[in-house]
Structures are given as C-alpha cells and as structure tokens.
Amino acid sequence: MIDDQLNYNSHVDYACDKAAKATTALTRVMANSSAISSRKRRLLASVSTSVLRYGAPVWAAGGITKRNLTRLNSTYRLMAMRVASAYRTISMDAVCVIVGMTPIKILLEEDCACYGLRGTMGARKIARVDSMRKWQQDWDSSSKGRWTYRLIPNLQSWEDRKHGEVNFFLTQFLYRFGHAESPLCAACPNCEETPEHVIFDCPRFRAERSWISTVSTRSINPDNIVQEMCENENTWNMVNRAVTQIMLSLQRKWREDQRALDSERRR
C-alpha cells in the first residue's frame, strides 16, 4: 500500500492488523496450557510473520521509521509470546532469544539484503550470517532480559542445538517468574525469590536440584546450565523435569496463599 507521503505507514498498519488477526486465530491452538511443541508453534507463527515481511524489499528501506518499528515490534512480540508460552511481562529482546525468532527489524533488513544480492548463489545464507551478527550485537548491548542473557549469552549455540523444546515452565526459568505478592522467598528470610535462588540455592528444592547432578559431569550453575543443556539431551530433559516440578510446587503454594488471603478478606 503506497501513501502520498511514501512513508508506508498505511502499509505497516494494514500488515500489522492482518498479522494480529492471524495471531488471534492461532491463539486458540497456542494457549499456554496447550501441549503443542515450540517448534510447531514457530511454524504456526510463521504465517503471521510472512504477512509482516510481505514486500519488504519495496517498503522496508524507507519505511522502518520509529513509528512503524513500534507497531511491527508490538505485533511480532505477541507472536513470540505465544510461541514461548510467556506472560505479557516478558521483554521483546528476551522472548525473541528464548524462542529463536530473529527480531522483525533484522528480518526485514535481511529480506532487503537478499533482494540486493539477487542472482548471487547462497544469497540468503550470506544475509543470514549478517543477521546473526547484528542480533548478537543487539543482544550484547541490550539493557533488557539480563537474566536470560546470563543463561544464553551466545545466540548461535542456542540456535544450533539439535534437541530441546521450550515450554511454559522453561520459559519462566529462562526469563523470570513471580506470582506471589511478596518478592521474598517463603523459606529463606531476606532472600528474593528469583529464578537463580529457586533453582540453584533454595533448600526447598534440594531434591529436584540433585536430579540434574545425576546427568552432568560438572557442577551446574547459572553460567553453564544452558550450555550443558544444549550439549547433552539428557541434561536438557532433567533440567526440564526439575524446573517443571519446582514451578508446579510454587504455583500450588501461590494458589494456597491466594485462597487464604481471599478467606481473610471475606471475614
């Protein structure tokens, strides 16, 4: 869609609205509680992504203004959230990394680069290498999702892993979680209930923590756990099992606290 000012605002608005409708339709089969794997969710999300990228070599060179990028990012983030089974509090930077969806701005630039390299053998591969470089630079310099960055500092190794599906529970670990009204740990005085504390230190989950040690040859910590998961499928599966059990336990405690609070309010 070409407007009289050639800023492509009308095209971006139209594409975002159309992609959002597709995402809304797909949400019915991509609810957080759904058993659909993250890879299949990404395939479904590619429908909406294709709508956003349509005709990019024509309009993206001059149409990725601050205004249009805000709209594109907002729509794209909703897709990534559905793939990750994430809450709305997750940042754009973190959710794209967790599910392996290259940020939309970089994808559009990649499409433009491929068009410029048309006729060149391996044009997409060449452009893709540059996209990964840009994405890594942006991820290194971002101020958001720093817990996720500590776990996944290297995008290429995360993207190149041969196994492992991200699900609702792993997403909470890879980003952050916090259902309770108080940010403090219920078992450890003066300790914030962060993913790092819960998974690696809290005495409530010593048993679940021990499961991971049975499949790893070295001590697991926040700086190497994802690397171990990517290198060893057994470690991935055991971490997934431990995180799932820990998260279910935290959710039960949260629901119990909510029922007690509601009962107290009714008195």
CSV table of N, CA and C in Angstrom, one decimal, residues 30-180:
chain,number,residue,atom,x,y,z
A,30,MET,N,-2.7,-22.2,20.4
A,30,MET,CA,-1.4,-22.0,21.0
A,30,MET,C,-1.5,-21.4,22.4
A,31,ALA,N,-2.5,-21.8,23.2
A,31,ALA,CA,-2.7,-21.3,24.5
A,31,ALA,C,-1.5,-21.9,25.4
A,32,ASN,N,-1.2,-21.2,26.5
A,32,ASN,CA,0.0,-21.6,27.3
A,32,ASN,C,-0.2,-23.0,27.8
A,33,SER,N,-1.4,-23.4,28.0
A,33,SER,CA,-1.6,-24.8,28.5
A,33,SER,C,-1.6,-25.8,27.4
A,34,SER,N,-1.5,-25.4,26.2
A,34,SER,CA,-1.5,-26.4,25.1
A,34,SER,C,-0.2,-27.2,25.1
A,35,ALA,N,-0.4,-28.5,24.6
A,35,ALA,CA,0.8,-29.4,24.5
A,35,ALA,C,1.6,-29.2,23.2
A,36,ILE,N,1.2,-28.3,22.4
A,36,ILE,CA,1.9,-28.1,21.1
A,36,ILE,C,3.3,-27.7,21.4
A,37,SER,N,4.3,-28.3,20.7
A,37,SER,CA,5.7,-28.0,20.9
A,37,SER,C,6.0,-26.7,20.4
A,38,SER,N,7.2,-26.1,20.9
A,38,SER,CA,7.6,-24.8,20.5
A,38,SER,C,8.0,-24.7,19.0
A,39,ARG,N,8.5,-25.8,18.5
A,39,ARG,CA,8.8,-25.9,17.0
A,39,ARG,C,7.6,-25.8,16.2
A,40,LYS,N,6.5,-26.4,16.6
A,40,LYS,CA,5.2,-26.4,15.9
A,40,LYS,C,4.6,-25.0,16.1
A,41,ARG,N,4.8,-24.4,17.2
A,41,ARG,CA,4.3,-23.1,17.5
A,41,ARG,C,5.0,-22.0,16.6
A,42,ARG,N,6.3,-22.2,16.4
A,42,ARG,CA,7.0,-21.3,15.5
A,42,ARG,C,6.5,-21.5,14.1
A,43,LEU,N,6.2,-22.7,13.6
A,43,LEU,CA,5.7,-22.9,12.3
A,43,LEU,C,4.4,-22.2,12.1
A,44,LEU,N,3.5,-22.3,13.1
A,44,LEU,CA,2.2,-21.5,13.1
A,44,LEU,C,2.4,-20.0,13.1
A,45,ALA,N,3.4,-19.6,13.9
A,45,ALA,CA,3.7,-18.1,13.9
A,45,ALA,C,4.3,-17.6,12.7
A,46,SER,N,4.9,-18.5,11.9
A,46,SER,CA,5.5,-18.0,10.6
A,46,SER,C,4.4,-17.5,9.6
A,47,VAL,N,3.2,-17.9,9.8
A,47,VAL,CA,2.1,-17.4,9.0
A,47,VAL,C,2.0,-15.9,9.2
A,48,SER,N,1.9,-15.5,10.5
A,48,SER,CA,1.8,-14.1,10.8
A,48,SER,C,3.1,-13.3,10.4
A,49,THR,N,4.2,-13.9,10.6
A,49,THR,CA,5.5,-13.3,10.3
A,49,THR,C,5.6,-13.0,8.8
A,50,SER,N,5.1,-13.9,7.9
A,50,SER,CA,5.1,-13.7,6.5
A,50,SER,C,4.3,-12.5,6.1
A,51,VAL,N,3.2,-12.3,6.8
A,51,VAL,CA,2.3,-11.1,6.5
A,51,VAL,C,3.1,-9.9,6.7
A,52,LEU,N,3.9,-9.8,7.8
A,52,LEU,CA,4.6,-8.6,8.2
A,52,LEU,C,5.8,-8.4,7.2
A,53,ARG,N,6.3,-9.5,6.7
A,53,ARG,CA,7.5,-9.3,5.8
A,53,ARG,C,7.1,-9.2,4.3
A,54,TYR,N,5.9,-9.3,4.0
A,54,TYR,CA,5.5,-9.2,2.6
A,54,TYR,C,5.9,-7.9,1.9
A,55,GLY,N,6.6,-8.1,0.8
A,55,GLY,CA,7.1,-6.9,0.0
A,55,GLY,C,8.1,-6.1,0.7
A,56,ALA,N,8.8,-6.6,1.7
A,56,ALA,CA,9.8,-5.9,2.4
A,56,ALA,C,10.8,-5.1,1.6
A,57,PRO,N,11.4,-5.7,0.5
A,57,PRO,CA,12.4,-5.0,-0.3
A,57,PRO,C,11.9,-3.7,-0.9
A,58,VAL,N,10.5,-3.7,-1.1
A,58,VAL,CA,9.9,-2.4,-1.7
A,58,VAL,C,9.8,-1.3,-0.6
A,59,TRP,N,9.3,-1.7,0.6
A,59,TRP,CA,9.0,-0.6,1.5
A,59,TRP,C,9.9,-0.5,2.7
A,60,ALA,N,10.6,-1.6,3.1
A,60,ALA,CA,11.4,-1.6,4.4
A,60,ALA,C,12.5,-0.6,4.4
A,61,ALA,N,13.2,-0.4,3.2
A,61,ALA,CA,14.3,0.5,3.2
A,61,ALA,C,14.0,1.9,3.7
A,62,GLY,N,12.8,2.4,3.4
A,62,GLY,CA,12.5,3.8,3.8
A,62,GLY,C,11.3,3.8,4.8
A,63,GLY,N,10.8,2.6,5.1
A,63,GLY,CA,9.6,2.5,5.9
A,63,GLY,C,9.7,2.1,7.3
A,64,ILE,N,11.0,1.7,7.7
A,64,ILE,CA,11.2,1.3,9.1
A,64,ILE,C,11.5,2.5,10.0
A,65,THR,N,10.5,3.4,10.1
A,65,THR,CA,10.6,4.6,10.9
A,65,THR,C,10.4,4.1,12.4
A,66,LYS,N,10.7,5.0,13.3
A,66,LYS,CA,10.5,4.7,14.7
A,66,LYS,C,9.0,4.4,15.0
A,67,ARG,N,8.1,5.1,14.3
A,67,ARG,CA,6.7,4.9,14.5
A,67,ARG,C,6.3,3.5,14.0
A,68,ASN,N,6.8,3.1,12.8
A,68,ASN,CA,6.4,1.8,12.2
A,68,ASN,C,7.1,0.7,12.9
A,69,LEU,N,8.3,0.9,13.4
A,69,LEU,CA,9.0,-0.2,14.1
A,69,LEU,C,8.3,-0.5,15.4
A,70,THR,N,7.7,0.5,16.1
A,70,THR,CA,7.0,0.3,17.3
A,70,THR,C,5.8,-0.6,17.0
A,71,ARG,N,5.1,-0.3,15.9
A,71,ARG,CA,3.9,-1.2,15.6
A,71,ARG,C,4.4,-2.6,15.2
A,72,LEU,N,5.4,-2.7,14.4
A,72,LEU,CA,5.9,-4.0,14.0
A,72,LEU,C,6.3,-4.8,15.2
A,73,ASN,N,7.1,-4.2,16.1
A,73,ASN,CA,7.6,-4.9,17.3
A,73,ASN,C,6.4,-5.4,18.2
A,74,SER,N,5.4,-4.5,18.3
A,74,SER,CA,4.3,-4.9,19.2
A,74,SER,C,3.6,-6.1,18.6
A,75,THR,N,3.4,-6.2,17.3
A,75,THR,CA,2.7,-7.3,16.7
A,75,THR,C,3.6,-8.5,16.8
A,76,TYR,N,4.8,-8.4,16.5
A,76,TYR,CA,5.8,-9.5,16.5
A,76,TYR,C,6.0,-10.1,17.9
A,77,ARG,N,6.0,-9.2,18.9
A,77,ARG,CA,6.2,-9.7,20.2
A,77,ARG,C,5.0,-10.6,20.7
A,78,LEU,N,3.8,-10.3,20.3
A,78,LEU,CA,2.7,-11.1,20.6
A,78,LEU,C,2.8,-12.5,20.0
A,79,MET,N,3.3,-12.6,18.8
A,79,MET,CA,3.5,-13.9,18.2
A,79,MET,C,4.6,-14.7,19.0
A,80,ALA,N,5.7,-14.0,19.3
A,80,ALA,CA,6.8,-14.7,20.0
A,80,ALA,C,6.3,-15.1,21.4
A,81,MET,N,5.4,-14.3,22.1
A,81,MET,CA,4.9,-14.7,23.4
A,81,MET,C,4.1,-16.0,23.3
A,82,ARG,N,3.4,-16.2,22.2
A,82,ARG,CA,2.6,-17.4,22.0
A,82,ARG,C,3.5,-18.6,21.8
A,83,VAL,N,4.5,-18.4,21.1
A,83,VAL,CA,5.5,-19.5,20.8
A,83,VAL,C,6.2,-19.9,22.1
A,84,ALA,N,6.5,-18.9,22.9
A,84,ALA,CA,7.2,-19.2,24.2
A,84,ALA,C,6.3,-19.6,25.3
A,85,SER,N,5.0,-19.4,25.2
A,85,SER,CA,4.1,-19.6,26.3
A,85,SER,C,4.4,-18.7,27.4
A,86,ALA,N,4.6,-17.5,27.1
A,86,ALA,CA,5.1,-16.5,28.1
A,86,ALA,C,4.0,-15.5,28.5
A,87,TYR,N,4.3,-14.9,29.7
A,87,TYR,CA,3.4,-13.9,30.2
A,87,TYR,C,3.7,-12.5,29.5
A,88,ARG,N,2.8,-11.6,29.6
A,88,ARG,CA,2.9,-10.3,28.9
A,88,ARG,C,4.1,-9.4,29.5
A,89,THR,N,4.6,-9.8,30.7
A,89,THR,CA,5.7,-9.0,31.3
A,89,THR,C,7.0,-9.3,30.6
A,90,ILE,N,7.1,-10.3,29.7
A,90,ILE,CA,8.4,-10.6,29.1
A,90,ILE,C,8.8,-9.5,28.1
A,91,SER,N,10.1,-9.2,28.0
A,91,SER,CA,10.6,-8.2,27.1
A,91,SER,C,10.7,-8.8,25.7
A,92,MET,N,10.6,-7.9,24.7
A,92,MET,CA,10.8,-8.2,23.3
A,92,MET,C,12.2,-8.9,23.1
A,93,ASP,N,13.2,-8.4,23.7
A,93,ASP,CA,14.5,-8.9,23.5
A,93,ASP,C,14.7,-10.3,24.0
A,94,ALA,N,14.1,-10.6,25.2
A,94,ALA,CA,14.3,-11.9,25.8
A,94,ALA,C,13.4,-12.9,25.1
A,95,VAL,N,12.2,-12.6,24.8
A,95,VAL,CA,11.3,-13.6,24.2
A,95,VAL,C,11.8,-14.0,22.8
A,96,CYS,N,12.3,-13.1,22.0
A,96,CYS,CA,12.9,-13.5,20.7
A,96,CYS,C,14.0,-14.5,20.9
A,97,VAL,N,14.9,-14.2,21.9
A,97,VAL,CA,16.0,-15.1,22.1
A,97,VAL,C,15.5,-16.5,22.5
A,98,ILE,N,14.6,-16.5,23.5
A,98,ILE,CA,14.2,-17.8,24.1
A,98,ILE,C,13.6,-18.7,23.0
A,99,VAL,N,12.8,-18.2,22.1
A,99,VAL,CA,12.1,-19.0,21.1
A,99,VAL,C,12.9,-19.0,19.8
A,100,GLY,N,14.0,-18.3,19.7
A,100,GLY,CA,14.8,-18.3,18.4
A,100,GLY,C,14.1,-17.6,17.3
A,101,MET,N,13.4,-16.5,17.5
A,101,MET,CA,12.8,-15.8,16.5
A,101,MET,C,13.6,-14.5,16.3
A,102,THR,N,14.2,-14.4,15.2
A,102,THR,CA,15.1,-13.2,14.9
A,102,THR,C,14.2,-11.9,14.9
A,103,PRO,N,14.6,-10.9,15.6
A,103,PRO,CA,13.8,-9.6,15.7
A,103,PRO,C,13.3,-9.2,14.3
A,104,ILE,N,12.1,-8.6,14.2
A,104,ILE,CA,11.5,-8.3,12.9
A,104,ILE,C,12.3,-7.3,12.2
A,105,LYS,N,12.9,-6.3,12.8
A,105,LYS,CA,13.7,-5.3,12.1
A,105,LYS,C,14.8,-6.0,11.4
A,106,ILE,N,15.5,-6.9,12.0
A,106,ILE,CA,16.6,-7.6,11.4
A,106,ILE,C,16.2,-8.5,10.2
A,107,LEU,N,15.0,-9.1,10.4
A,107,LEU,CA,14.4,-9.9,9.3
A,107,LEU,C,14.1,-9.1,8.1
A,108,LEU,N,13.6,-7.9,8.3
A,108,LEU,CA,13.2,-7.0,7.2
A,108,LEU,C,14.5,-6.6,6.5
A,109,GLU,N,15.5,-6.3,7.3
A,109,GLU,CA,16.8,-5.9,6.7
A,109,GLU,C,17.4,-7.0,5.9
A,110,GLU,N,17.2,-8.2,6.4
A,110,GLU,CA,17.7,-9.4,5.7
A,110,GLU,C,17.0,-9.6,4.4
A,111,ASP,N,15.7,-9.4,4.4
A,111,ASP,CA,15.0,-9.5,3.1
A,111,ASP,C,15.5,-8.5,2.1
A,112,CYS,N,15.8,-7.3,2.6
A,112,CYS,CA,16.3,-6.3,1.6
A,112,CYS,C,17.6,-6.6,1.1
A,113,ALA,N,18.5,-7.2,2.0
A,113,ALA,CA,19.8,-7.6,1.6
A,113,ALA,C,19.7,-8.7,0.6
A,114,CYS,N,18.8,-9.7,0.8
A,114,CYS,CA,18.7,-10.8,-0.2
A,114,CYS,C,18.2,-10.3,-1.6
A,115,TYR,N,17.4,-9.2,-1.5
A,115,TYR,CA,16.9,-8.7,-2.8
A,115,TYR,C,18.1,-8.0,-3.5
A,116,GLY,N,19.0,-7.3,-2.7
A,116,GLY,CA,20.1,-6.7,-3.3
A,116,GLY,C,21.1,-7.7,-3.8
A,117,LEU,N,21.1,-8.9,-3.3
A,117,LEU,CA,22.1,-10.0,-3.7
A,117,LEU,C,21.4,-10.9,-4.7
A,118,ARG,N,20.2,-10.6,-5.2
A,118,ARG,CA,19.5,-11.5,-6.1
A,118,ARG,C,20.4,-11.9,-7.3
A,119,GLY,N,20.4,-13.2,-7.6
A,119,GLY,CA,21.3,-13.7,-8.6
A,119,GLY,C,22.6,-14.2,-8.1
A,120,THR,N,22.8,-13.9,-6.8
A,120,THR,CA,24.1,-14.4,-6.2
A,120,THR,C,23.8,-15.8,-5.5
A,121,MET,N,24.6,-16.8,-5.8
A,121,MET,CA,24.4,-18.1,-5.2
A,121,MET,C,24.6,-18.0,-3.7
A,122,GLY,N,23.6,-18.5,-2.9
A,122,GLY,CA,23.7,-18.5,-1.5
A,122,GLY,C,23.4,-17.2,-0.8
A,123,ALA,N,22.6,-16.4,-1.5
A,123,ALA,CA,22.3,-15.0,-1.1
A,123,ALA,C,21.7,-15.0,0.3
A,124,ARG,N,20.7,-15.9,0.5
A,124,ARG,CA,20.0,-16.0,1.8
A,124,ARG,C,21.0,-16.4,2.9
A,125,LYS,N,21.9,-17.3,2.7
A,125,LYS,CA,22.8,-17.8,3.7
A,125,LYS,C,23.8,-16.6,4.0
A,126,ILE,N,24.2,-15.9,3.0
A,126,ILE,CA,25.1,-14.7,3.3
A,126,ILE,C,24.4,-13.7,4.1
A,127,ALA,N,23.2,-13.4,3.8
A,127,ALA,CA,22.4,-12.4,4.5
A,127,ALA,C,22.1,-12.9,5.9
A,128,ARG,N,21.9,-14.2,6.1
A,128,ARG,CA,21.6,-14.8,7.4
A,128,ARG,C,22.7,-14.6,8.4
A,129,VAL,N,23.9,-14.8,7.9
A,129,VAL,CA,25.1,-14.7,8.7
A,129,VAL,C,25.2,-13.3,9.2
A,130,ASP,N,24.9,-12.3,8.4
A,130,ASP,CA,25.0,-10.9,8.8
A,130,ASP,C,23.9,-10.6,9.8
A,131,SER,N,22.7,-11.2,9.6
A,131,SER,CA,21.6,-11.1,10.6
A,131,SER,C,22.0,-11.6,11.9
A,132,MET,N,22.6,-12.7,12.0
A,132,MET,CA,23.0,-13.3,13.3
A,132,MET,C,24.0,-12.4,14.0
A,133,ARG,N,24.9,-11.8,13.2
A,133,ARG,CA,25.9,-10.8,13.8
A,133,ARG,C,25.2,-9.6,14.4
A,134,LYS,N,24.3,-9.1,13.6
A,134,LYS,CA,23.5,-7.9,14.1
A,134,LYS,C,22.7,-8.3,15.4
A,135,TRP,N,22.1,-9.4,15.4
A,135,TRP,CA,21.3,-9.8,16.5
A,135,TRP,C,22.1,-10.0,17.7
A,136,GLN,N,23.3,-10.6,17.6
A,136,GLN,CA,24.2,-10.9,18.7
A,136,GLN,C,24.7,-9.5,19.3
A,137,GLN,N,25.0,-8.6,18.4
A,137,GLN,CA,25.4,-7.2,18.9
A,137,GLN,C,24.3,-6.6,19.6
A,138,ASP,N,23.1,-6.6,19.1
A,138,ASP,CA,22.0,-6.0,19.8
A,138,ASP,C,21.7,-6.7,21.2
A,139,TRP,N,21.9,-8.0,21.2
A,139,TRP,CA,21.6,-8.8,22.5
A,139,TRP,C,22.7,-8.5,23.5
A,140,ASP,N,24.0,-8.3,23.0
A,140,ASP,CA,25.1,-8.0,23.9
A,140,ASP,C,24.9,-6.6,24.6
A,141,SER,N,24.3,-5.6,23.8
A,141,SER,CA,24.2,-4.3,24.3
A,141,SER,C,22.9,-3.9,24.9
A,142,SER,N,21.9,-4.8,24.8
A,142,SER,CA,20.6,-4.6,25.4
A,142,SER,C,20.6,-4.4,26.9
A,143,SER,N,19.7,-3.6,27.4
A,143,SER,CA,19.6,-3.5,28.9
A,143,SER,C,18.5,-4.4,29.4
A,144,LYS,N,17.8,-5.1,28.6
A,144,LYS,CA,16.6,-5.9,29.0
A,144,LYS,C,17.0,-7.4,28.9
A,145,GLY,N,16.2,-8.2,29.7
A,145,GLY,CA,16.4,-9.6,29.7
A,145,GLY,C,17.8,-10.0,30.1
A,146,ARG,N,18.4,-9.4,31.1
A,146,ARG,CA,19.8,-9.7,31.5
A,146,ARG,C,19.9,-11.0,32.2
A,147,TRP,N,18.9,-11.5,32.9
A,147,TRP,CA,18.9,-12.9,33.4
A,147,TRP,C,19.0,-13.9,32.3
A,148,THR,N,18.1,-13.6,31.3
A,148,THR,CA,18.2,-14.5,30.1
A,148,THR,C,19.5,-14.4,29.4
A,149,TYR,N,20.1,-13.2,29.3
A,149,TYR,CA,21.4,-13.1,28.7
A,149,TYR,C,22.5,-13.8,29.5
A,150,ARG,N,22.4,-13.9,30.8
A,150,ARG,CA,23.4,-14.6,31.6
A,150,ARG,C,23.3,-16.1,31.2
A,151,LEU,N,22.1,-16.6,31.0
A,151,LEU,CA,21.9,-18.0,30.7
A,151,LEU,C,22.2,-18.3,29.2
A,152,ILE,N,21.8,-17.4,28.3
A,152,ILE,CA,22.0,-17.6,26.9
A,152,ILE,C,22.8,-16.4,26.3
A,153,PRO,N,24.1,-16.3,26.6
A,153,PRO,CA,24.9,-15.2,26.0
A,153,PRO,C,25.2,-15.4,24.5
A,154,ASN,N,25.3,-16.6,24.1
A,154,ASN,CA,25.7,-16.9,22.7
A,154,ASN,C,24.5,-17.4,21.9
A,155,LEU,N,24.0,-16.6,21.0
A,155,LEU,CA,22.8,-16.9,20.2
A,155,LEU,C,23.0,-18.1,19.3
A,156,GLN,N,24.2,-18.2,18.7
A,156,GLN,CA,24.5,-19.2,17.7
A,156,GLN,C,24.4,-20.6,18.3
A,157,SER,N,25.0,-20.8,19.5
A,157,SER,CA,25.0,-22.1,20.1
A,157,SER,C,23.6,-22.5,20.5
A,158,TRP,N,22.8,-21.5,20.9
A,158,TRP,CA,21.4,-21.8,21.3
A,158,TRP,C,20.6,-22.1,20.1
A,159,GLU,N,20.8,-21.4,19.0
A,159,GLU,CA,20.1,-21.7,17.8
A,159,GLU,C,20.5,-23.0,17.1
A,160,ASP,N,21.7,-23.4,17.3
A,160,ASP,CA,22.3,-24.6,16.6
A,160,ASP,C,22.1,-25.9,17.4
A,161,ARG,N,21.5,-25.8,18.5
A,161,ARG,CA,21.3,-27.1,19.3
A,161,ARG,C,20.4,-28.0,18.5
A,162,LYS,N,20.6,-29.3,18.7
A,162,LYS,CA,19.9,-30.4,18.0
A,162,LYS,C,18.7,-31.0,18.7
A,163,HIS,N,18.5,-30.5,19.9
A,163,HIS,CA,17.4,-31.1,20.7
A,163,HIS,C,16.9,-30.0,21.6
A,164,GLY,N,15.8,-30.3,22.3
A,164,GLY,CA,15.2,-29.4,23.3
A,164,GLY,C,14.1,-28.5,22.9
A,165,GLU,N,13.0,-28.7,23.5
A,165,GLU,CA,11.8,-27.8,23.2
A,165,GLU,C,11.6,-26.9,24.4
A,166,VAL,N,11.3,-25.6,24.1
A,166,VAL,CA,11.0,-24.6,25.2
A,166,VAL,C,9.5,-24.8,25.5
A,167,ASN,N,9.1,-24.8,26.7
A,167,ASN,CA,7.7,-24.9,27.1
A,167,ASN,C,7.4,-23.8,28.2
A,168,PHE,N,6.2,-23.8,28.7
A,168,PHE,CA,5.8,-22.8,29.6
A,168,PHE,C,6.7,-22.7,30.8
A,169,PHE,N,7.1,-23.9,31.4
A,169,PHE,CA,7.9,-23.9,32.6
A,169,PHE,C,9.3,-23.4,32.3
A,170,LEU,N,9.9,-23.9,31.3
A,170,LEU,CA,11.3,-23.5,30.9
A,170,LEU,C,11.3,-22.0,30.6
A,171,THR,N,10.3,-21.5,30.0
A,171,THR,CA,10.3,-20.1,29.7
A,171,THR,C,10.3,-19.2,31.0
A,172,GLN,N,9.6,-19.7,32.0
A,172,GLN,CA,9.6,-18.9,33.3
A,172,GLN,C,11.0,-18.9,33.9
A,173,PHE,N,11.7,-20.1,33.8
A,173,PHE,CA,13.1,-20.1,34.3
A,173,PHE,C,14.0,-19.3,33.5
A,174,LEU,N,13.9,-19.3,32.1
A,174,LEU,CA,14.8,-18.6,31.2
A,174,LEU,C,14.6,-17.1,31.3
A,175,TYR,N,13.4,-16.7,31.7
A,175,TYR,CA,13.2,-15.3,31.9
A,175,TYR,C,13.1,-14.9,33.3
A,176,ARG,N,11.9,-15.0,33.9
A,176,ARG,CA,11.8,-14.8,35.3
A,176,ARG,C,10.4,-15.2,35.7
A,177,PHE,N,10.1,-15.3,37.0
A,177,PHE,CA,8.7,-15.6,37.4
A,177,PHE,C,8.5,-14.9,38.7
A,178,GLY,N,7.2,-14.9,39.1
A,178,GLY,CA,6.8,-14.2,40.3
A,178,GLY,C,5.3,-14.0,40.4
A,179,HIS,N,4.7,-15.1,40.9
A,179,HIS,CA,3.2,-15.0,41.1
A,179,HIS,C,2.9,-14.3,42.5
A,180,ALA,N,3.7,-14.6,43.5
A,180,ALA,CA,3.4,-14.2,44.8
A,180,ALA,C,3.4,-12.7,44.9
